[in-house]
PDB file of C-alpha atoms in Angstrom:
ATOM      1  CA  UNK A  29      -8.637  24.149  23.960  1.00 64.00           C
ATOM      2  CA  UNK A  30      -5.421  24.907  23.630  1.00 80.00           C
ATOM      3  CA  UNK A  31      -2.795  23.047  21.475  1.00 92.00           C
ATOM      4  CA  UNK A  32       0.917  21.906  22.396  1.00 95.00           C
ATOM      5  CA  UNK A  33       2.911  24.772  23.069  1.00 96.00           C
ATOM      6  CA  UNK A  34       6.414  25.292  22.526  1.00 97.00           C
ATOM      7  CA  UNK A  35       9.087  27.991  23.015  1.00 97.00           C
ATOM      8  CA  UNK A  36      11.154  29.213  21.562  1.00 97.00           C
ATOM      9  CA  UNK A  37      10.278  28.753  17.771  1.00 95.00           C
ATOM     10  CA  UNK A  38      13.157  29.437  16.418  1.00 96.00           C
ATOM     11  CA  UNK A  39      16.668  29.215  17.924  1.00 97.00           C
ATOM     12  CA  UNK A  40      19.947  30.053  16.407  1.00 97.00           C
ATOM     13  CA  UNK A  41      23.693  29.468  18.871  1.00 97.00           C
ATOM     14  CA  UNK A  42      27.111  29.117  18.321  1.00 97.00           C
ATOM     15  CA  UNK A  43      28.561  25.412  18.534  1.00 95.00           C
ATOM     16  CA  UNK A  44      29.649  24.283  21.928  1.00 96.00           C
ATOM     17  CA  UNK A  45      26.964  26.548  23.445  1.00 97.00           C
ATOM     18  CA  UNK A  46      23.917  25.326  25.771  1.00 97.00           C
ATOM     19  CA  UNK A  47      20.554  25.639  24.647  1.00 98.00           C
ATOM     20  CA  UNK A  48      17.101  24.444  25.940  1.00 98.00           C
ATOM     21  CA  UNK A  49      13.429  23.508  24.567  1.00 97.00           C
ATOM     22  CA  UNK A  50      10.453  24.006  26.434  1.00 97.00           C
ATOM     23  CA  UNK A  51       7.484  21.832  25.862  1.00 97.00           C
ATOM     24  CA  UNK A  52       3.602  22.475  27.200  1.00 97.00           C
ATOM     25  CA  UNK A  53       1.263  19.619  26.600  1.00 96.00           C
ATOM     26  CA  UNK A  54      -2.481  19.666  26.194  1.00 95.00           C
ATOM     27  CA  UNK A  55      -4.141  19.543  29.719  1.00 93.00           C
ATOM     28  CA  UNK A  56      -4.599  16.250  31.108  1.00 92.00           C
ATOM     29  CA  UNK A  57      -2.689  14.256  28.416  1.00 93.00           C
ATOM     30  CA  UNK A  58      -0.278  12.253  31.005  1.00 92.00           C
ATOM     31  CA  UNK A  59       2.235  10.836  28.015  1.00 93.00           C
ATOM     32  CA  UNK A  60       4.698  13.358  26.598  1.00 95.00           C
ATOM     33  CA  UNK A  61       6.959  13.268  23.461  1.00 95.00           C
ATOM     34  CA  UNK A  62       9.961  14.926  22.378  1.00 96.00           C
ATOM     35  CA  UNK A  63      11.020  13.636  18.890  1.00 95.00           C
ATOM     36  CA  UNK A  64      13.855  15.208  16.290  1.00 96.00           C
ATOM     37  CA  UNK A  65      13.127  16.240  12.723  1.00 94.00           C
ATOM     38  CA  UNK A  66      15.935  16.615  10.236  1.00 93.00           C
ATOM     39  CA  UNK A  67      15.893  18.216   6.943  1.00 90.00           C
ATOM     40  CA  UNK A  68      13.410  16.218   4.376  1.00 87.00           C
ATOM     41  CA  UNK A  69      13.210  13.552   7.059  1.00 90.00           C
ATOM     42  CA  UNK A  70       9.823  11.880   9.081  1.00 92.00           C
ATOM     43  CA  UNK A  71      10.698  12.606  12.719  1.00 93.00           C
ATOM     44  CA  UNK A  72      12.104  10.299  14.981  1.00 93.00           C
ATOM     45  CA  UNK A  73      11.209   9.477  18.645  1.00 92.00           C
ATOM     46  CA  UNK A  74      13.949  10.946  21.329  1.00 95.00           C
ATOM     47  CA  UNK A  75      12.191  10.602  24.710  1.00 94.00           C
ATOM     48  CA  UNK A  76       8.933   9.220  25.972  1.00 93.00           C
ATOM     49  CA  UNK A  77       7.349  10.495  29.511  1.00 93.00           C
ATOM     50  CA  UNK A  78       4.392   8.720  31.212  1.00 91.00           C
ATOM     51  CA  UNK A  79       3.711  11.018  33.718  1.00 91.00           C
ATOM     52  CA  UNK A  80       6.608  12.313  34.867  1.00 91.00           C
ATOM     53  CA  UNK A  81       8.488   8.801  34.317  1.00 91.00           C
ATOM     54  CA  UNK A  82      10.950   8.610  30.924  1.00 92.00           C
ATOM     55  CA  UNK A  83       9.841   5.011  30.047  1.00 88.00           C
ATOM     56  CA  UNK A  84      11.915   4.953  26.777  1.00 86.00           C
ATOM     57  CA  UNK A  85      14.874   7.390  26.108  1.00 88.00           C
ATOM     58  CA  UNK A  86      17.203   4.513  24.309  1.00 86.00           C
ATOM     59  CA  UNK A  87      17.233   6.900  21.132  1.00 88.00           C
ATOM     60  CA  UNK A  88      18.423  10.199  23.484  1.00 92.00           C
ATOM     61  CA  UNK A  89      22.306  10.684  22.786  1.00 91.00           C
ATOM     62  CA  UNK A  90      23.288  10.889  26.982  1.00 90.00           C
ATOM     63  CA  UNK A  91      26.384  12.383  26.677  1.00 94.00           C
ATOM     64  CA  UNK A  92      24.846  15.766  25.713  1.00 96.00           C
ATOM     65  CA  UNK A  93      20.901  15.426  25.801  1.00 96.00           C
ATOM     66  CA  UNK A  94      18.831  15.520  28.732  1.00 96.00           C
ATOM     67  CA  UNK A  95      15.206  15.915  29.051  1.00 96.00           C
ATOM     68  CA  UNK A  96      12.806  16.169  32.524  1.00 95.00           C
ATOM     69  CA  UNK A  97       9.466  16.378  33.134  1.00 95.00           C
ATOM     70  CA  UNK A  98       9.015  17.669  36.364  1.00 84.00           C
ATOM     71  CA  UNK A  99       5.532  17.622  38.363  1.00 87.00           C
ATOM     72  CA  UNK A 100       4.522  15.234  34.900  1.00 86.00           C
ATOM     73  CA  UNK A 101       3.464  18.391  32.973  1.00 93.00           C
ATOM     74  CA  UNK A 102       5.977  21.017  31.036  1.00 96.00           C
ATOM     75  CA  UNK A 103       8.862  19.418  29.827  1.00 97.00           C
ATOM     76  CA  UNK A 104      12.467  20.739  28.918  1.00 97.00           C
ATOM     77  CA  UNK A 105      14.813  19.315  26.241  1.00 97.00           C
ATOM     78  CA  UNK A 106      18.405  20.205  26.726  1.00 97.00           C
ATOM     79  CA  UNK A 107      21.608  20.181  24.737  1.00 97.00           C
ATOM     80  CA  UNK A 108      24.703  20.808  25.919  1.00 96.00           C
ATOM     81  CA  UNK A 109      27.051  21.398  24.055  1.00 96.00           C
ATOM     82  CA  UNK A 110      25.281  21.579  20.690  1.00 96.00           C
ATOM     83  CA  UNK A 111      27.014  20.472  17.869  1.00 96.00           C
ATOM     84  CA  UNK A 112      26.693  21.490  14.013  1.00 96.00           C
ATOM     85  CA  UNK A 113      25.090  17.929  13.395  1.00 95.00           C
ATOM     86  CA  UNK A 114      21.766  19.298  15.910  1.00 96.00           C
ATOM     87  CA  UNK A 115      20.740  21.597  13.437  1.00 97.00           C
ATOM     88  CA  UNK A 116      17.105  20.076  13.524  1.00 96.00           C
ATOM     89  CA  UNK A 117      13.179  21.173  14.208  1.00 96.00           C
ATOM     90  CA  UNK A 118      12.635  19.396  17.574  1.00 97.00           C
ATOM     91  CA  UNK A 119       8.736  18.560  18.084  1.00 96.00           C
ATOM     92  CA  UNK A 120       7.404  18.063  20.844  1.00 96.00           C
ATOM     93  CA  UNK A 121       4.092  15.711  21.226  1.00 95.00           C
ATOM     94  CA  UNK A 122       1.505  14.890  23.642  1.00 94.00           C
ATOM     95  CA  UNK A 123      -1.459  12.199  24.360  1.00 92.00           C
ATOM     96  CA  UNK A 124      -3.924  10.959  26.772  1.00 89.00           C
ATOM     97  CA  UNK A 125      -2.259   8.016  26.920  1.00 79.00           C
ATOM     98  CA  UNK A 126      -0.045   4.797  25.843  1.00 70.00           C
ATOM     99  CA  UNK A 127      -1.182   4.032  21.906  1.00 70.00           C
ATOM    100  CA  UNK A 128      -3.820   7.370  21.812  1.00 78.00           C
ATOM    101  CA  UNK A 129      -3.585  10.312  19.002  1.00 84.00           C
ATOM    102  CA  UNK A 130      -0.458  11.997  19.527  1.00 89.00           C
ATOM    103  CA  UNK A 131      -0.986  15.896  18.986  1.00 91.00           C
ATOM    104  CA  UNK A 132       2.351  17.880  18.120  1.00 93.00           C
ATOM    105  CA  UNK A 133       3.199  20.858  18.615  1.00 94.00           C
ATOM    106  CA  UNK A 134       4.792  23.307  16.044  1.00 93.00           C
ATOM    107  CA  UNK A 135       7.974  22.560  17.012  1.00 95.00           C
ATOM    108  CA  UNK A 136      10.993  24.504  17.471  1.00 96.00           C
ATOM    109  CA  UNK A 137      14.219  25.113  15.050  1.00 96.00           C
ATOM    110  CA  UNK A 138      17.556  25.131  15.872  1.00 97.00           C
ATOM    111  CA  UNK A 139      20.227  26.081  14.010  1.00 97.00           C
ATOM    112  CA  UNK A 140      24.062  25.862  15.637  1.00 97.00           C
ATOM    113  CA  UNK A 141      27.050  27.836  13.726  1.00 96.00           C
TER     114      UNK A 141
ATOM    115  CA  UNK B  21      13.356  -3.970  12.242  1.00 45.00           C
ATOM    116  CA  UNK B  22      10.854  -1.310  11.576  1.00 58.00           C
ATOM    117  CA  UNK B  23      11.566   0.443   8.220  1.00 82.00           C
ATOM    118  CA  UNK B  24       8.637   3.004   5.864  1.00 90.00           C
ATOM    119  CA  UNK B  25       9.302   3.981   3.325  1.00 92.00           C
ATOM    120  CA  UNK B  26       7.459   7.023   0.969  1.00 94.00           C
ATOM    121  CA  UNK B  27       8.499   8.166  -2.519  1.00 90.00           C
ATOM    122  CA  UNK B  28       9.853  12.067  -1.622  1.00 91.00           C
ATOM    123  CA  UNK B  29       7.719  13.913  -4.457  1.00 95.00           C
ATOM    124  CA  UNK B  30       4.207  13.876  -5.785  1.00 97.00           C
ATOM    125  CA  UNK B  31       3.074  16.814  -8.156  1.00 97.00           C
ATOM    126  CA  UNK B  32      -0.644  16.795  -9.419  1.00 97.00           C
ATOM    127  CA  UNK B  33      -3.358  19.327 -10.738  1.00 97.00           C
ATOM    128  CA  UNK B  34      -5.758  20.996  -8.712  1.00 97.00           C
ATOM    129  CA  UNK B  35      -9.323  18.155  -8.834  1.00 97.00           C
ATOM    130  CA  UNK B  36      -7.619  15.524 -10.127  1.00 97.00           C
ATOM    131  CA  UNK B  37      -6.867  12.599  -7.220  1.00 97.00           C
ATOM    132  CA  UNK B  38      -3.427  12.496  -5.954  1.00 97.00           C
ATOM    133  CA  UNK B  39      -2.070   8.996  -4.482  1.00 97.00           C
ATOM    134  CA  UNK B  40       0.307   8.783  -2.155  1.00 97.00           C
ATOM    135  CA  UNK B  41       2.137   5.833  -1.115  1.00 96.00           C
ATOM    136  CA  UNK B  42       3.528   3.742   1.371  1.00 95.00           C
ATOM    137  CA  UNK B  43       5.563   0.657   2.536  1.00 94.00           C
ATOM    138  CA  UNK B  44       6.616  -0.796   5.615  1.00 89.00           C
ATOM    139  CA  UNK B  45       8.008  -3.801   6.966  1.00 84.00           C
ATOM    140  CA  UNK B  46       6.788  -4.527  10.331  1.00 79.00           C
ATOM    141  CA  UNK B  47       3.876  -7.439   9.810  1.00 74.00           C
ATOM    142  CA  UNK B  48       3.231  -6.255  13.749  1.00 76.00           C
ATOM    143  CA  UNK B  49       1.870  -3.040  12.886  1.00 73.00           C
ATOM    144  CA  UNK B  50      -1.190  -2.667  14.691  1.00 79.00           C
ATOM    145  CA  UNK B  51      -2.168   1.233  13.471  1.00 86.00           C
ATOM    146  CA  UNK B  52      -1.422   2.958  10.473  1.00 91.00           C
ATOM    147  CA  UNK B  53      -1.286   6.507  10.275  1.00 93.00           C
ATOM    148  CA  UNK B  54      -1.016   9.257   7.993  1.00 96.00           C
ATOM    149  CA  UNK B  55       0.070  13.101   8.835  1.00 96.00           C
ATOM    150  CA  UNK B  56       0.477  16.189   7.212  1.00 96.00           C
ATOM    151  CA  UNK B  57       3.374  18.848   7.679  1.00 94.00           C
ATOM    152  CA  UNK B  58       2.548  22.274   6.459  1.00 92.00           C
ATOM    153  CA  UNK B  59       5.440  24.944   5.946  1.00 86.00           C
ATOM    154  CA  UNK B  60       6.742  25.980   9.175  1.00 80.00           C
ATOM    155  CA  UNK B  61       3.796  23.940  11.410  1.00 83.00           C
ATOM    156  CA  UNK B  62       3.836  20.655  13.170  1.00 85.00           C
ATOM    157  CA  UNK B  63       2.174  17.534  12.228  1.00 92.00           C
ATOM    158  CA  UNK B  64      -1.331  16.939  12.134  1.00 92.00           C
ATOM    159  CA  UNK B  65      -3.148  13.701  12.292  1.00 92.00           C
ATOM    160  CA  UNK B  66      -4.916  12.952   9.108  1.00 94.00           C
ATOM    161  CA  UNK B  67      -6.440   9.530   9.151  1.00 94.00           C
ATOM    162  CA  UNK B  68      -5.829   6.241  10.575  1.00 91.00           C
ATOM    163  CA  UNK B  69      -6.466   2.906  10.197  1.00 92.00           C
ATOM    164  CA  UNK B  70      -6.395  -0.213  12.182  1.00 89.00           C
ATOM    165  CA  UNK B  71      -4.328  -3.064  10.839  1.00 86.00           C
ATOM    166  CA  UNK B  72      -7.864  -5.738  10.795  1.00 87.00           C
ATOM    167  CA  UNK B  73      -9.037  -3.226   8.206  1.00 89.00           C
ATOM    168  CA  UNK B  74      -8.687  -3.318   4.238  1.00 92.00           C
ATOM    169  CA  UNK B  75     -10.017   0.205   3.494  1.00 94.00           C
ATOM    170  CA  UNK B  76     -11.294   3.697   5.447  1.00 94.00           C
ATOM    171  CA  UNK B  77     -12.877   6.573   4.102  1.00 95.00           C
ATOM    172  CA  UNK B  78     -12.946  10.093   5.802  1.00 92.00           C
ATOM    173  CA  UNK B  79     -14.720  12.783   3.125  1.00 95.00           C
ATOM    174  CA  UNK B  80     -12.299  12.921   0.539  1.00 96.00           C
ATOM    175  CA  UNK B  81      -9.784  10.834   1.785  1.00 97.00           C
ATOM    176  CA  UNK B  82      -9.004   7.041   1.269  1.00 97.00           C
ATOM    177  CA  UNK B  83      -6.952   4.911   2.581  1.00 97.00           C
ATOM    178  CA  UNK B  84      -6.163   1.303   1.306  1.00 96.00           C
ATOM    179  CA  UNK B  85      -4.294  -0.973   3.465  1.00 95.00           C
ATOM    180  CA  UNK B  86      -2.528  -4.333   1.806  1.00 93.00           C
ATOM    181  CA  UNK B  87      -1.315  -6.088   4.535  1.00 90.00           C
ATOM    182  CA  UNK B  88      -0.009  -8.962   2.764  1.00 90.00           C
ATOM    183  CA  UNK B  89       2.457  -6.787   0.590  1.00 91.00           C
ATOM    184  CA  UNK B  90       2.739  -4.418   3.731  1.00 91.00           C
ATOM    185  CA  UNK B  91       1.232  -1.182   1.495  1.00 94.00           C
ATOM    186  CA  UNK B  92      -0.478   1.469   2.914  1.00 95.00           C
ATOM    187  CA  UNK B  93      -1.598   4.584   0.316  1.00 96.00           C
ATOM    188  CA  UNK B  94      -3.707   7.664   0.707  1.00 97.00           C
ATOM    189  CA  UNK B  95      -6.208   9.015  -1.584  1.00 97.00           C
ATOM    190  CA  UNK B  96      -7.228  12.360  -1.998  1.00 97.00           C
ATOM    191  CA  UNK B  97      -9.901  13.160  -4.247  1.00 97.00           C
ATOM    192  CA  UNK B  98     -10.238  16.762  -5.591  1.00 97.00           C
ATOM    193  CA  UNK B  99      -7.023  17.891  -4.691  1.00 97.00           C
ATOM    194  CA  UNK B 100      -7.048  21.316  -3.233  1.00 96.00           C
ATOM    195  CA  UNK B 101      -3.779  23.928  -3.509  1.00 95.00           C
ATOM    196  CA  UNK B 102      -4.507  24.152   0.210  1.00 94.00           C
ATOM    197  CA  UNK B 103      -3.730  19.933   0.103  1.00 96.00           C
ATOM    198  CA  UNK B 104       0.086  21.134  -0.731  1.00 96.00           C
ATOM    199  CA  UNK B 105       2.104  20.264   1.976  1.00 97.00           C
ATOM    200  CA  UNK B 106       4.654  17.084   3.529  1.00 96.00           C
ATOM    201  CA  UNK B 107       2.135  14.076   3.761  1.00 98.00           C
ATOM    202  CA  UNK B 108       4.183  11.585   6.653  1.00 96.00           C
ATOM    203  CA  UNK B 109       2.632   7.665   6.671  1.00 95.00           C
ATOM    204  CA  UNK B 110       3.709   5.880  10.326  1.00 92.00           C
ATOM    205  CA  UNK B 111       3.447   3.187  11.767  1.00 89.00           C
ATOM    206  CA  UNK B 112       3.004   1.791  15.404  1.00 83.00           C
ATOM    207  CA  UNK B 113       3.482  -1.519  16.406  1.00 71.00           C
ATOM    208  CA  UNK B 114       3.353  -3.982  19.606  1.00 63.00           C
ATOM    209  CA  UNK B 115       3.310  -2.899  23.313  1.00 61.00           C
ATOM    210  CA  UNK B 116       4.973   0.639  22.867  1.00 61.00           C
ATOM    211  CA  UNK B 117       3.511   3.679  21.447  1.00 65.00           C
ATOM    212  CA  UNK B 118       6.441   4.510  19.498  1.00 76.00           C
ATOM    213  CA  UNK B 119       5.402   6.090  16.172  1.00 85.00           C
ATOM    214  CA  UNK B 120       8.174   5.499  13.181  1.00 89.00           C
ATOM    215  CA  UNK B 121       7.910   7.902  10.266  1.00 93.00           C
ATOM    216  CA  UNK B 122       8.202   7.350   6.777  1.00 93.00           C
ATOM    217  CA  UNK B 123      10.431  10.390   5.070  1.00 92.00           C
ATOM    218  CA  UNK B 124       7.786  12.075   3.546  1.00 95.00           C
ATOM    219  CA  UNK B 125       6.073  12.253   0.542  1.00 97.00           C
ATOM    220  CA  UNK B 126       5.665  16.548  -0.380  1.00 96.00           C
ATOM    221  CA  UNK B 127       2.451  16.794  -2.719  1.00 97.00           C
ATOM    222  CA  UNK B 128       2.969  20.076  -4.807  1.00 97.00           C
ATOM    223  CA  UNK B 129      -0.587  20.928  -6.208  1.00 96.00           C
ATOM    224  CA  UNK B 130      -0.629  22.932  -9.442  1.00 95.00           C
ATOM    225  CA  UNK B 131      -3.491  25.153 -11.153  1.00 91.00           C
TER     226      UNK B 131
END
């Protein structure tokens, strides 16, 4: 079976430009995470879909993140613009449900210039 | 508020036990869990262990759970060079499945 999937793996973009994560959860896992790593730091939670329903962004900064989950399967993760400060790995996470194993995925680094 | 915290670096020799540690300060933790972060890789789920519990053993791992001083460590007997890696404790507590990390503890294994 196959894992979380996420593209691109690496990402590298000038400040003030767009950029966007894509996320692929295991089959049949209905919650989906999106979480931020920074540099010698544990990873902290960004977004939380159930189904296709965010039931907790409070920790997504609005004015330039967005996230959806459309059809409660692939998810996107977008930043716009990106600042220097993004520079992060962004993981993305899935499980079959509220309080299960969450699996990650490799995750996906960005650096902005 | 929901705080872990890990000591950042652990070096030991390769069969010797290496002992990783752990505190936190939310009494309502219900599961405590502990991943590892290879180079490059995502996290993968170690071990956990529910918050009733005092100890859990999985092969050669160990985890010891003191829930009146809120400490959580890991054991890993006959440390392996392949054991070298970012080992993450986390906790979840109450309704929500919201996982918060510790910073990492990165176990360097020697020969």
């Amino acid at each position: 079976e196959a894992g979380v999937v996420q593209s691109p793996r690496y990402k590298i973009i000038e400040k003030k430009q767009p950029v966007a994560f894509w996320c692929n959860p295991i089959s049949g896992h209905n919650t989906l995470y999106w979480y931020l790593q920074n540099l010698g730091q544990g990873p902290e939670l960004l977004i939380r879909y159930e189904n296709e329903e965010a039931v907790d962004d409070s920790q997504l900064p609005k004015d330039r993140f967005s996230a959806e989950r459309l059809k409660g399967v692939d998810s996107t993760l977008k930043i716009q613009p990106a600042e220097l400060g993004d520079s992060a790995v962004y993981l993305c996470a899935s499980s079959p449900g509220l309080r299960s194993e969450q699996f990650f995925g490799p995750g996906t680094r960005l650096t902005v210039l | 508020g929901e705080d872990v915290e890990q000591s950042l670096f652990l070096s030991v020799r390769e069969g010797d036990s290496s002992v990783i540690n752990c505190t936190y300060t939310d009494s309502s933790s219900t599961y405590l869990y502990w991943y590892k972060q290879e180079p490059g890789a995502g996290l993968q789920l170690l071990t956990y262990i529910f918050s009733n519990m005092d100890m859990k053993q999985d092969q050669r791992l160990t985890v010891l759970l003191n829930k009146k001083d809120k400490h959580l460590s890991l054991r890993i007997a006959d440390t392996q060079t392949g054991d070298s890696a970012i080992y993450f404790c986390a906790e979840i507590t109450g309704t929500a499945s919201k996982l918060t990390f510790g910073t990492g503890t990165r176990l360097q294994v020697t020969l």
